[in-house]
mmCIF file of C-alpha atoms and ligand atoms in Angstrom:
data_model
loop_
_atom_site.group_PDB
_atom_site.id
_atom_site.type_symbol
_atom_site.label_atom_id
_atom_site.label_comp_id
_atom_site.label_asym_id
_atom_site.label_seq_id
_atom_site.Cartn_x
_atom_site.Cartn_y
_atom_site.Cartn_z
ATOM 1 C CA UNK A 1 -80.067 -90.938 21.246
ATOM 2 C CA UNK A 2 -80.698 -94.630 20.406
ATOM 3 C CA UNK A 3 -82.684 -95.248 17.524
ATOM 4 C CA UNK A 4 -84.449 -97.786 18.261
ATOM 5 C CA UNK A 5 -85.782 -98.365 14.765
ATOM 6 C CA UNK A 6 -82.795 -99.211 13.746
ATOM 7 C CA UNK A 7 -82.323 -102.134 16.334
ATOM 8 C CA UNK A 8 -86.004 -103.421 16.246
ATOM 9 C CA UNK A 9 -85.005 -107.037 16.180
ATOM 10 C CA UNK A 10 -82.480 -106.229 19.194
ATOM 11 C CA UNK A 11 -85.166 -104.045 20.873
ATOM 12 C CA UNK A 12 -87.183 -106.794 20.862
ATOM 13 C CA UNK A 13 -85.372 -109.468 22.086
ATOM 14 C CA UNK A 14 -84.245 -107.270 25.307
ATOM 15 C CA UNK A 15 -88.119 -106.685 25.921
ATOM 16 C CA UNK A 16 -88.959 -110.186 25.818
ATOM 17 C CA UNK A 17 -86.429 -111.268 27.914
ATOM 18 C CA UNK A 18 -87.569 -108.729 30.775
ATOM 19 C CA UNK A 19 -90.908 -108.949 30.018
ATOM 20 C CA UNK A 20 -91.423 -112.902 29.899
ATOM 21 C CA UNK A 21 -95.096 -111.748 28.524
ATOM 22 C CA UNK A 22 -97.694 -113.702 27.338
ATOM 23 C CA UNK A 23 -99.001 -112.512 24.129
ATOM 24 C CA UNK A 24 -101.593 -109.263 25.260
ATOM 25 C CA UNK A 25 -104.851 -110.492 26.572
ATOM 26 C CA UNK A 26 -106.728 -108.907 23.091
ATOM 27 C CA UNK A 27 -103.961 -109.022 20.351
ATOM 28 C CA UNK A 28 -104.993 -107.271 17.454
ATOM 29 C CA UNK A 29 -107.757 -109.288 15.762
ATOM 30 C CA UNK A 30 -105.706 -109.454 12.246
ATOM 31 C CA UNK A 31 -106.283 -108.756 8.777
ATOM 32 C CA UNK A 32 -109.081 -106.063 9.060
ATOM 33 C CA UNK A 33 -108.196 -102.499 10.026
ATOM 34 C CA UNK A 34 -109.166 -102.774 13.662
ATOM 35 C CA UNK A 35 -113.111 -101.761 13.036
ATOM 36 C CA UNK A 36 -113.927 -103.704 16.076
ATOM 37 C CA UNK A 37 -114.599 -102.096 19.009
ATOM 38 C CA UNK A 38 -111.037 -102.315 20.540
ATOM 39 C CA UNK A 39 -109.050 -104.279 18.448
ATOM 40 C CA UNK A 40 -105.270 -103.651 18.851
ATOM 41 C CA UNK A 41 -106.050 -100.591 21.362
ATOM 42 C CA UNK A 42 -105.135 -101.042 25.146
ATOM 43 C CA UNK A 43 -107.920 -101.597 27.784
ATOM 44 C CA UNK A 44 -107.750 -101.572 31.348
ATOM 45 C CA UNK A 45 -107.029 -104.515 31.645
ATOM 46 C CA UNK A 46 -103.720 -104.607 29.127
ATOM 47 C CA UNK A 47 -102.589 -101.736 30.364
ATOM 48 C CA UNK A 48 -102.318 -103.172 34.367
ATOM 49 C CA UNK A 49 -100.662 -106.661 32.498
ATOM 50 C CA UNK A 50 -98.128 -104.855 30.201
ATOM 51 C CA UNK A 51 -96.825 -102.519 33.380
ATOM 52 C CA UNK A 52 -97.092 -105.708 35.838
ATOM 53 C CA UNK A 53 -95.228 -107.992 33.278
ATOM 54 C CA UNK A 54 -92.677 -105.273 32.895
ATOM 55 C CA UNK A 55 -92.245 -103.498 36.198
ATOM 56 C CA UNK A 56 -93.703 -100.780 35.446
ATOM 57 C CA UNK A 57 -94.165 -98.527 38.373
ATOM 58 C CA UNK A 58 -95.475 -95.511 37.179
ATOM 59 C CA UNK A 59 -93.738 -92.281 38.181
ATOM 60 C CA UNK A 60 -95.036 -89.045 38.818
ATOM 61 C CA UNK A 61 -91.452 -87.007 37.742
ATOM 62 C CA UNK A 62 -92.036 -88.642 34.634
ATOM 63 C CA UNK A 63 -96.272 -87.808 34.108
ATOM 64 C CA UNK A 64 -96.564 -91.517 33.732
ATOM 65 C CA UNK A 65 -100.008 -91.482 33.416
ATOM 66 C CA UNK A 66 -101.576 -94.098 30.715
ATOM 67 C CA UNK A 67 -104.696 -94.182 29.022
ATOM 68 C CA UNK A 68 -106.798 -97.093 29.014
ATOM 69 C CA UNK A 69 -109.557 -95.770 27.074
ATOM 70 C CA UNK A 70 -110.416 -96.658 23.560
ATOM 71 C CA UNK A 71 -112.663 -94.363 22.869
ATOM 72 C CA UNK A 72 -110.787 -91.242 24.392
ATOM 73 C CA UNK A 73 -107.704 -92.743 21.947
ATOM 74 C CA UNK A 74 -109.709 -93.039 18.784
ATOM 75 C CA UNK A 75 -111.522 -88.948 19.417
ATOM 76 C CA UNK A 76 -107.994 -87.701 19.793
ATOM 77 C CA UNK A 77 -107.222 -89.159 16.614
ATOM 78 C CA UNK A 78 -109.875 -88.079 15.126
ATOM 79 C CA UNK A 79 -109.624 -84.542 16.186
ATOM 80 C CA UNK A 80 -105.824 -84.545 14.952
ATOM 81 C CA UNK A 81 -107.596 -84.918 11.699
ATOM 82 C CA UNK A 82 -104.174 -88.131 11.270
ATOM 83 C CA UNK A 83 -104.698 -89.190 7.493
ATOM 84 C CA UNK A 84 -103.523 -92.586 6.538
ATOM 85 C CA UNK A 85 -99.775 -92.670 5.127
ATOM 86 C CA UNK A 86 -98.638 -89.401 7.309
ATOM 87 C CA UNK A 87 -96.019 -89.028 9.747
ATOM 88 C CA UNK A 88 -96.783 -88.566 13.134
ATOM 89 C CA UNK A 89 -94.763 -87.230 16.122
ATOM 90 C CA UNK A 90 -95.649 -88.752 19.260
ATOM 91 C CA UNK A 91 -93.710 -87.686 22.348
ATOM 92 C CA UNK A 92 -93.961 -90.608 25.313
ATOM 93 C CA UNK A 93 -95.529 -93.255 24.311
ATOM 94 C CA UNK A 94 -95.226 -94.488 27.506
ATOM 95 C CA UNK A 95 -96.960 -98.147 26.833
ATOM 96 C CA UNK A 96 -98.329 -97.824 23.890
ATOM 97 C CA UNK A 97 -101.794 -96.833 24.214
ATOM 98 C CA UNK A 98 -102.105 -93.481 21.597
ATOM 99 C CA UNK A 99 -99.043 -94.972 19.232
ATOM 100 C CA UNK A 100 -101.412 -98.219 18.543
ATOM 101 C CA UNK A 101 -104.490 -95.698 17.854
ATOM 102 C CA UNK A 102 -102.487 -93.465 15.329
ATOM 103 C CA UNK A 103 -101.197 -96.724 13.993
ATOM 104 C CA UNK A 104 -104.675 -98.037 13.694
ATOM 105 C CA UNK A 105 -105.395 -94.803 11.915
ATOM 106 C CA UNK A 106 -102.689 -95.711 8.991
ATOM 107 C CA UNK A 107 -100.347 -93.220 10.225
ATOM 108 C CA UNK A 108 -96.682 -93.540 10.707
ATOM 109 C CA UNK A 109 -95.392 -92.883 14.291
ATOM 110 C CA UNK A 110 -91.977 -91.260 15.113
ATOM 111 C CA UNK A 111 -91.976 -91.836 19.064
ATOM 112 C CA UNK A 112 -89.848 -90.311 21.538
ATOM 113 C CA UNK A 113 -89.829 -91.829 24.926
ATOM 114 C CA UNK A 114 -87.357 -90.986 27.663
ATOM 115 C CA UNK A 115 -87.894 -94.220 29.371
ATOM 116 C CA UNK A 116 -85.514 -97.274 28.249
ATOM 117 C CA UNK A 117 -87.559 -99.942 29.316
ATOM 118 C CA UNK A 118 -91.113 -97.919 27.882
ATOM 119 C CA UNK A 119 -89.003 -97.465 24.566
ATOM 120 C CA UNK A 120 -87.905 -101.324 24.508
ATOM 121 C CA UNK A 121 -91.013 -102.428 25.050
ATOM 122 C CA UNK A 122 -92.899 -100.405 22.194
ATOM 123 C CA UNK A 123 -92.020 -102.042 19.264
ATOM 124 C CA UNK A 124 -92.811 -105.340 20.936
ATOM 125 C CA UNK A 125 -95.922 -104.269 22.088
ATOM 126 C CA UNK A 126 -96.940 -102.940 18.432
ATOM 127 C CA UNK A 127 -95.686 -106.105 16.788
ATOM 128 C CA UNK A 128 -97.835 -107.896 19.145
ATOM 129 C CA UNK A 129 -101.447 -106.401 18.704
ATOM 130 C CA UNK A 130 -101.307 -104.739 15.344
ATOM 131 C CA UNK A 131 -98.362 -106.322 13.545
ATOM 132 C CA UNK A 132 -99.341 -105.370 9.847
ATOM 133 C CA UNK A 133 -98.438 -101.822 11.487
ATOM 134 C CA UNK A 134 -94.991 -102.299 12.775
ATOM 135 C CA UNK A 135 -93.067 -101.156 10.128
ATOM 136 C CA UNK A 136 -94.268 -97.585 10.233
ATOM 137 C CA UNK A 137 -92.866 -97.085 14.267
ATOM 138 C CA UNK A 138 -89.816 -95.831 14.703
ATOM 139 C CA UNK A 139 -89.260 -95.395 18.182
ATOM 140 C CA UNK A 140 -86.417 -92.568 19.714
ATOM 141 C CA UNK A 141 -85.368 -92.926 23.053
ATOM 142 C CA UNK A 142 -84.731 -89.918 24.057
ATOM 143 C CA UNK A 143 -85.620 -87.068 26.453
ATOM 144 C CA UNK A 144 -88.056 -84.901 23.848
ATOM 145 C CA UNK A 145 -86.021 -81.480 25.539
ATOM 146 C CA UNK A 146 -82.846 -82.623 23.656
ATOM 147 C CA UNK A 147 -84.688 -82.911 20.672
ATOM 148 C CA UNK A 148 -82.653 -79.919 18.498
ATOM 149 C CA UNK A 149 -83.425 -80.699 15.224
ATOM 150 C CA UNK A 150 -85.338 -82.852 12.577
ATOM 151 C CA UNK A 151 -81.841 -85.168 12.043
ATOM 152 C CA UNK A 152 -82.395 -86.272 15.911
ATOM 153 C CA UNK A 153 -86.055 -87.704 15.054
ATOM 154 C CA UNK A 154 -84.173 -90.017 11.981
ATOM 155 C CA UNK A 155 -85.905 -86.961 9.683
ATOM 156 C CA UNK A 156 -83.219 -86.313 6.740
ATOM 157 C CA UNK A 157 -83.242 -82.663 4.742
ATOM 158 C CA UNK A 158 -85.096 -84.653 1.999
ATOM 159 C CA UNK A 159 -88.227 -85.387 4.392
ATOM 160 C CA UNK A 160 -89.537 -82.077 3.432
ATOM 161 C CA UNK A 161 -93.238 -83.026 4.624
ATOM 162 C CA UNK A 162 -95.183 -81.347 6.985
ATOM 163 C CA UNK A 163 -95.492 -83.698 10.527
ATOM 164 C CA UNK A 164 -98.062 -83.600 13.473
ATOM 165 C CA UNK A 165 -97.269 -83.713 16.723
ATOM 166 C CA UNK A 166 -99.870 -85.727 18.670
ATOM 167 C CA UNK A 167 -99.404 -86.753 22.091
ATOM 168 C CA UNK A 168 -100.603 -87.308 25.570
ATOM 169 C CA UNK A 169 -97.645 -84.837 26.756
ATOM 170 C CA UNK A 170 -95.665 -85.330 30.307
ATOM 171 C CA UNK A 171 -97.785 -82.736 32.103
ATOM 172 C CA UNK A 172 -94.578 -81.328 34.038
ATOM 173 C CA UNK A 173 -92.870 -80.527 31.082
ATOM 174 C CA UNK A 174 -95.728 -79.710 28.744
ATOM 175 C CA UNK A 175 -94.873 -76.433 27.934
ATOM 176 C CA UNK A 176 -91.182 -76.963 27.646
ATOM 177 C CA UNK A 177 -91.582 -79.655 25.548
ATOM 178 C CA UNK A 178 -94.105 -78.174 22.880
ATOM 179 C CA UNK A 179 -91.577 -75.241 22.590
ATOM 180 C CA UNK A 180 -88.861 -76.979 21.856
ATOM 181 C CA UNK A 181 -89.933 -78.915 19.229
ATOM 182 C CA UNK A 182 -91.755 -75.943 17.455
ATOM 183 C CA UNK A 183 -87.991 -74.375 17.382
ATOM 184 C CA UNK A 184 -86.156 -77.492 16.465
ATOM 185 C CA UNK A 185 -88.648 -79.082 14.148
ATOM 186 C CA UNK A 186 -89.758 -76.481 11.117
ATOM 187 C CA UNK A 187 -91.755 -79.063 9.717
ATOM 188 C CA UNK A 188 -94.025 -79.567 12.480
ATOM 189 C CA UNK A 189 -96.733 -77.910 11.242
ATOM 190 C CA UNK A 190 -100.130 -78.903 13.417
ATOM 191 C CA UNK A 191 -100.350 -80.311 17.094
ATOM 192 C CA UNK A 192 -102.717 -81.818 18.940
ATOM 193 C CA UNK A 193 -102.108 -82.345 22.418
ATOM 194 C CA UNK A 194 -103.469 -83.150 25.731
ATOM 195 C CA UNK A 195 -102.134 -81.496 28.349
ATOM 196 C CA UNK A 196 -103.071 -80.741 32.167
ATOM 197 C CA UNK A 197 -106.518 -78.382 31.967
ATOM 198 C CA UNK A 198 -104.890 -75.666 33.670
ATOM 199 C CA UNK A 199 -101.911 -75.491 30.949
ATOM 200 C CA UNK A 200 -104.311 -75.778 28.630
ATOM 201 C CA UNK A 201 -106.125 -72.638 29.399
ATOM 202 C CA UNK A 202 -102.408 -71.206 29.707
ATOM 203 C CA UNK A 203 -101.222 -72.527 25.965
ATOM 204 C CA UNK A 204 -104.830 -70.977 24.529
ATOM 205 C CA UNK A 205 -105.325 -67.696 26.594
ATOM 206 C CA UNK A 206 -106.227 -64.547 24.801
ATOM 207 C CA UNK A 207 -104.249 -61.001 25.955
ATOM 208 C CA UNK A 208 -105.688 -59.241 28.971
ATOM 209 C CA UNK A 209 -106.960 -62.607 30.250
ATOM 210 C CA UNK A 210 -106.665 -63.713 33.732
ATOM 211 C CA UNK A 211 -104.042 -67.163 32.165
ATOM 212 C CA UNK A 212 -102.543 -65.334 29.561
ATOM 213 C CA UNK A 213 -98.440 -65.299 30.406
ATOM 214 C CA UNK A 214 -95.297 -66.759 29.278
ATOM 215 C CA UNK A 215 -96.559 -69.740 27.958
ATOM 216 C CA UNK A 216 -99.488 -68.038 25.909
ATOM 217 C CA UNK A 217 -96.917 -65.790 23.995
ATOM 218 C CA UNK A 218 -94.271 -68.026 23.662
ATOM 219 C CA UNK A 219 -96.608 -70.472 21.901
ATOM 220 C CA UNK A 220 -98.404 -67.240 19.823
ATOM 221 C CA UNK A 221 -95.079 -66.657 18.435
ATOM 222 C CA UNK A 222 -95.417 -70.026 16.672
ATOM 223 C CA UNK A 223 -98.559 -71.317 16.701
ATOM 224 C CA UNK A 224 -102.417 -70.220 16.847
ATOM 225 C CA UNK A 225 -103.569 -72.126 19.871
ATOM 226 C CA UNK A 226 -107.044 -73.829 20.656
ATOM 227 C CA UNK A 227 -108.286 -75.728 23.531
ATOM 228 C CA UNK A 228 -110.618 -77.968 22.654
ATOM 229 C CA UNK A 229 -112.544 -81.054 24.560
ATOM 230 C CA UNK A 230 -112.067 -82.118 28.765
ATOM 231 C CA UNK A 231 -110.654 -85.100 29.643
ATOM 232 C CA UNK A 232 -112.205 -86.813 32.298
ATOM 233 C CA UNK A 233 -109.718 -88.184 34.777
ATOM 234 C CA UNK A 234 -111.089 -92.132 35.288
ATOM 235 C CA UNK A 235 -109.347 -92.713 31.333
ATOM 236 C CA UNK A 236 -106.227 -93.130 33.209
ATOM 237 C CA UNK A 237 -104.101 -95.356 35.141
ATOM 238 C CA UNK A 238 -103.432 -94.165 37.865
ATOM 239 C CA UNK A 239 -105.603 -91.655 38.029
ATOM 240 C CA UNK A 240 -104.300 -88.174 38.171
ATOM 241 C CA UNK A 241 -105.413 -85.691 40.422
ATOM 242 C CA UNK A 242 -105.939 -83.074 37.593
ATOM 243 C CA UNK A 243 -108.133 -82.496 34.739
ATOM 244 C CA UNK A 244 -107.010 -82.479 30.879
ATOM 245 C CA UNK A 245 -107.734 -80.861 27.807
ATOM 246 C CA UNK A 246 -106.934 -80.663 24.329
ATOM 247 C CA UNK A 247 -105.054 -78.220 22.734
ATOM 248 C CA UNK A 248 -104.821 -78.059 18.787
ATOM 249 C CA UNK A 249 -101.986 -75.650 17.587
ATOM 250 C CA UNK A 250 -101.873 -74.695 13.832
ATOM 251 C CA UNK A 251 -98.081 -73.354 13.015
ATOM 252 C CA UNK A 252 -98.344 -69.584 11.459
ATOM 253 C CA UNK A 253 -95.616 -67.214 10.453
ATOM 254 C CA UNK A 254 -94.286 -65.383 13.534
ATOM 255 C CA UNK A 255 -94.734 -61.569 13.730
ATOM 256 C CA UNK A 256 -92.574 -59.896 11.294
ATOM 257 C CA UNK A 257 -89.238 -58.280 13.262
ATOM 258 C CA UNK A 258 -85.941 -57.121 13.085
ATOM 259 C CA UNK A 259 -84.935 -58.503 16.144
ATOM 260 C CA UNK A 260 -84.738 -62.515 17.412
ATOM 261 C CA UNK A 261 -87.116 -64.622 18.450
ATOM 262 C CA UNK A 262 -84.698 -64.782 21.803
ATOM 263 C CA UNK A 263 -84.630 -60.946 21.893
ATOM 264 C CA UNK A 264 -88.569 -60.849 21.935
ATOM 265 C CA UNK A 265 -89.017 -64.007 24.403
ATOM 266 C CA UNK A 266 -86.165 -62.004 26.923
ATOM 267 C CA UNK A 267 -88.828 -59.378 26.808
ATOM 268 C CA UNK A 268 -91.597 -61.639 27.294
ATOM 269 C CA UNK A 269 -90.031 -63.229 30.668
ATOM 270 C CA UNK A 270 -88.882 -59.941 31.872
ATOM 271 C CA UNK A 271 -92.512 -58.438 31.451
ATOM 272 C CA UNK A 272 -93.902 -61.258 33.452
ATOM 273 C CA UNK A 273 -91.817 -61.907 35.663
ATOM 274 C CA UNK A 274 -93.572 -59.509 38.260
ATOM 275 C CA UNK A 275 -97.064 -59.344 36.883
ATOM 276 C CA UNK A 276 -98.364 -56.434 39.050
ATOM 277 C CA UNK A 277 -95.607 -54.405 37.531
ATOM 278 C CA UNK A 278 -96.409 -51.836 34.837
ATOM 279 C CA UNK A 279 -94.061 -52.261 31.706
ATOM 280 C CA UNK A 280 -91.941 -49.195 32.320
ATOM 281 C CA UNK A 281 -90.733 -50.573 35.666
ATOM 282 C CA UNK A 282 -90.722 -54.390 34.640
ATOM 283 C CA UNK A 283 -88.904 -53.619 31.505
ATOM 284 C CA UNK A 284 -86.420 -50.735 33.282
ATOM 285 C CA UNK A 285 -83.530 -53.686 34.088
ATOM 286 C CA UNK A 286 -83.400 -54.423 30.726
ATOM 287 C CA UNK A 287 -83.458 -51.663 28.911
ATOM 288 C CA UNK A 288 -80.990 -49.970 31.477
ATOM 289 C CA UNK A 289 -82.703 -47.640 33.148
ATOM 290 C CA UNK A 290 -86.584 -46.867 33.603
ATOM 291 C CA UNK A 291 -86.194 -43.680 30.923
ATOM 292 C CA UNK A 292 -85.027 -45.851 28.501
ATOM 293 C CA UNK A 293 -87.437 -48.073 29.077
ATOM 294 C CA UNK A 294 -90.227 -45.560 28.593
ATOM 295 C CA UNK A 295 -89.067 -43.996 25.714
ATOM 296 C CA UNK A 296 -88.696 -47.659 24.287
ATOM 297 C CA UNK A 297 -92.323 -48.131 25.339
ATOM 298 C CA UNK A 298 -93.541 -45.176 23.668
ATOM 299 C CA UNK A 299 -91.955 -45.461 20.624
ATOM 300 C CA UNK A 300 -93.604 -49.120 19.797
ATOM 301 C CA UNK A 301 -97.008 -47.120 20.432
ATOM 302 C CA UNK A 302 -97.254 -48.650 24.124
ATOM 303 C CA UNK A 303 -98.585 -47.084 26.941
ATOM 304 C CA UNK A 304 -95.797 -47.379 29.767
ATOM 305 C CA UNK A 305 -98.141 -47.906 32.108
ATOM 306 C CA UNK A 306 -99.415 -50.944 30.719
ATOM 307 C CA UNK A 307 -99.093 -54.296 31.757
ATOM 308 C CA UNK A 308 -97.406 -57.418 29.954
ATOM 309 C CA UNK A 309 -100.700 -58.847 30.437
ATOM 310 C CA UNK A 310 -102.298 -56.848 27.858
ATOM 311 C CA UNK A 311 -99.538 -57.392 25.023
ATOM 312 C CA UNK A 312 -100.559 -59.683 22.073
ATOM 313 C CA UNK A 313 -97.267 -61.717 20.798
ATOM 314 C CA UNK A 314 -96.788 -58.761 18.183
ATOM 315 C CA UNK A 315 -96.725 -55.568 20.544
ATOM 316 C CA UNK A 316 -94.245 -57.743 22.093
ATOM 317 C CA UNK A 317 -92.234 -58.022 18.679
ATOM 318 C CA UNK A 318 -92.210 -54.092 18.300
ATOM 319 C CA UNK A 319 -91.235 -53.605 21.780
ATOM 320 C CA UNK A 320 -88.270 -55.852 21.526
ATOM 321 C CA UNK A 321 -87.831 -53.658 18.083
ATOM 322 C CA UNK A 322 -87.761 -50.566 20.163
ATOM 323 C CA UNK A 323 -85.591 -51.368 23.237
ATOM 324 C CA UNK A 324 -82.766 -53.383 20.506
ATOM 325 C CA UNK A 325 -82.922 -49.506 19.143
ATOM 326 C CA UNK A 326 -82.917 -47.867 22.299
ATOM 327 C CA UNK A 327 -79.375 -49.858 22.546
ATOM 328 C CA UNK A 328 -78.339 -48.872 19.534
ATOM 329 C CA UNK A 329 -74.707 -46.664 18.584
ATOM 330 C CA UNK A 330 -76.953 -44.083 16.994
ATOM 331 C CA UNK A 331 -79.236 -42.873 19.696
ATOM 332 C CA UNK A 332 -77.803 -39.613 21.293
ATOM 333 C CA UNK A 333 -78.039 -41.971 24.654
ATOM 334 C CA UNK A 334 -75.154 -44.011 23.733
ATOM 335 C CA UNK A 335 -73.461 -41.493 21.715
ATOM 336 C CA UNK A 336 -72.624 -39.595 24.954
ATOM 337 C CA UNK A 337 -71.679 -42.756 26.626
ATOM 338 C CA UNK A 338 -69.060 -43.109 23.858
HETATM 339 N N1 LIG B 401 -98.904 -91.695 25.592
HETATM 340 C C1 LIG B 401 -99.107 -92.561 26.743
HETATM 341 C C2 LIG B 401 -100.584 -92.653 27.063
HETATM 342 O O1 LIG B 401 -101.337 -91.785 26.590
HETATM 343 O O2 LIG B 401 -100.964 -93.552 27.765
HETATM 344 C C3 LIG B 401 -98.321 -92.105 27.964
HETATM 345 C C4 LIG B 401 -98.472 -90.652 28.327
HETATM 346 S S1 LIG B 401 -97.767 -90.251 29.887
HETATM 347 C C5 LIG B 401 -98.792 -88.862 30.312
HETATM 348 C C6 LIG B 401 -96.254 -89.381 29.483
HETATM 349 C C7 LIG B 401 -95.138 -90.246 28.886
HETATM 350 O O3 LIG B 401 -94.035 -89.368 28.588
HETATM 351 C C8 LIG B 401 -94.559 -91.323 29.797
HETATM 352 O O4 LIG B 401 -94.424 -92.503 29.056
HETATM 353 C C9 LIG B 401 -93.174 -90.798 30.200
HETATM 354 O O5 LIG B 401 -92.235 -91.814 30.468
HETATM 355 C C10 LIG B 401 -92.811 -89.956 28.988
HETATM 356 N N2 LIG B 401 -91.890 -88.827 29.247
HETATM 357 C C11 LIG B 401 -91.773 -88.088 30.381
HETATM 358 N N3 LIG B 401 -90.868 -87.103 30.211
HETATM 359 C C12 LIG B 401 -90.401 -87.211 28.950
HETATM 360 C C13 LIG B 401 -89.442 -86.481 28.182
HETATM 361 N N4 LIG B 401 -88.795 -85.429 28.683
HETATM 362 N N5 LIG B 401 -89.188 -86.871 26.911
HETATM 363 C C14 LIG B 401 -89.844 -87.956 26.368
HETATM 364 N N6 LIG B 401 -90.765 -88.684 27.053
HETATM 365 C C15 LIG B 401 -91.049 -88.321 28.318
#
């Protein structure tokens, strides 16, 4: 991981030198705290001059989709609820457009792009069109999935404050990535994210829904989950050819178990993994047999002929309670097999 805080002079110099940019066609209008409509934020326009002046070329393996859209910025800030002085998780920045909002905000932006020449160009960018803001980005580049603890944002043990996660996520790895960092990051206590509508729908279903799966109980065991507003597809560049959403997380205690949080998820994927399946058969590889996977079932208060479907993140919990004591030495079970 290069820290790219840590280099910012560096960083900069590198970005110039590819870029050969003249300064931003609307630099930030200095000294007031961008209440003109625009100021500092990325418009159309910018957004086609930074990627042309760098070489952009936006990919779709990456999600490189960028919004150009002040207004759709500034309501996602808003809705974050971002407070002045706070620290701010932002994963791919991409060129700039939400980091200079959250800045604008008063916020203070850890961001984690994957993309060297995205992540050398960010602090330039930023120094450019809102410089009295600069100091509070610190810019990781980094692929957000190798993200394994608070040390590999630049956090130390002694920044015990609660962060936000707010970001226009990399729709292919949405999920992935909004998992990972609720594991790694303990301190991540609130997200607001836009993601691709569908996933959205996913991240926020309700048991015994038509998109409640993986995703939707992976994320309960973290987070309560809420999609919020649409995103219209013209606030991008290029345009994708899928709708967005918001979806605001809230961190929570997970369900109270004896087992893992691996055990339960290795439940979770084997429950879904053929849908149509009732739990007693889904559930029968691992538990080692479709008995033992019944009596597992029945002794978390499940009916076996239930589907995963209908499981909130807690029945899960219990089942994964049941089958870790279906396993156990002490049931008769494996007391013959010894
Ligand atoms: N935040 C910017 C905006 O709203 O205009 C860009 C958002 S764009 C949808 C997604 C960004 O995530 C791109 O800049 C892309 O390079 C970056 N990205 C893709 N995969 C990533 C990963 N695994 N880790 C970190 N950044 C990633």
């Amino acid at each position: 991981i290069l820290d790219l805080m840590s280099q910012t002079s560096g960083a900069v110099r590198d970005a110039t030198t590819v870029s050969g940019l003249e300064d931003p066609v609307s630099p930030f209008s200095g000294g007031s705290s961008g209440a003109s409509a625009g100021a500092g934020l990325l418009g159309p326009v910018d957004i086609q001059d930074l990627a042309g002046a760098l070489g952009i070329r936006p990919t779709k393996t990456l999600g490189q989709n960028f919004v150009h859209d002040a207004g759709t910025l500034r309501r996602i800030v808003r809705r974050a609820g971002v407070l002045p002085g706070e620290t701010v998780l932002e994963i791919g920045p991409g060129l700039g457009s939400l980091t200079l909002a959250l800045l604008e905000a008063g916020a203070r932006v850890i961001a984690v792009e994957i993309d060297p020449q995205l992540a050398r160009a960010l602090p330039v960018t930023v120094a450019r069109r809102m410089p009295e803001a600069a100091d509070g980005l610190r810019v990781v580049c980094a692929d957000a999935l190798s993200i394994d603890g608070p040390g590999a944002l630049g956090l130390t043990p002694a920044d015990a404050a609660p962060i936000r996660l707010v970001a226009n996520l990399p729709y292919n790895v949405a999920v992935p990535v909004l998992l990972t960092l609720l594991a790694a990051v303990p301190s991540l206590e609130a997200a607001t994210v836009m993601v691709q509508a569908e996933v959205a729908d996913r991240l926020a279903a309700p048991p015994g829904s038509r998109t409640y799966g993986v995703p939707s109980v992976k994320v309960a065991w973290y987070a309560a989950a809420r999609r919020t507003i649409t995103v219209g597809r013209t606030v991008f560049w290029p345009v994708p050819n899928v709708d967005s959403a918001l979806v605001e997380l809230v961190r929570r205690e997970p369900p109270a178990a004896s087992v893992s949080r691996s055990q339960v998820f290795a439940v979770v994927d084997a429950a879904f993994a053929q849908r149509r399946k009732t739990l007693r058969r889904a559930l029968a590889a691992l538990a080692g047999g479709p008995d033992r996977a019944e009596a597992a079932i029945l002794a978390a208060g499940i009916d076996p002929s239930e589907r995963g479907e209908k499981l909130d993140v807690a029945a899960f919990a219990s089942l994964a309670e049941a089958l870790a004591a279906v396993d156990s030495p002490t049931t008769p079970d494996a007391q013959e097999i010894r």
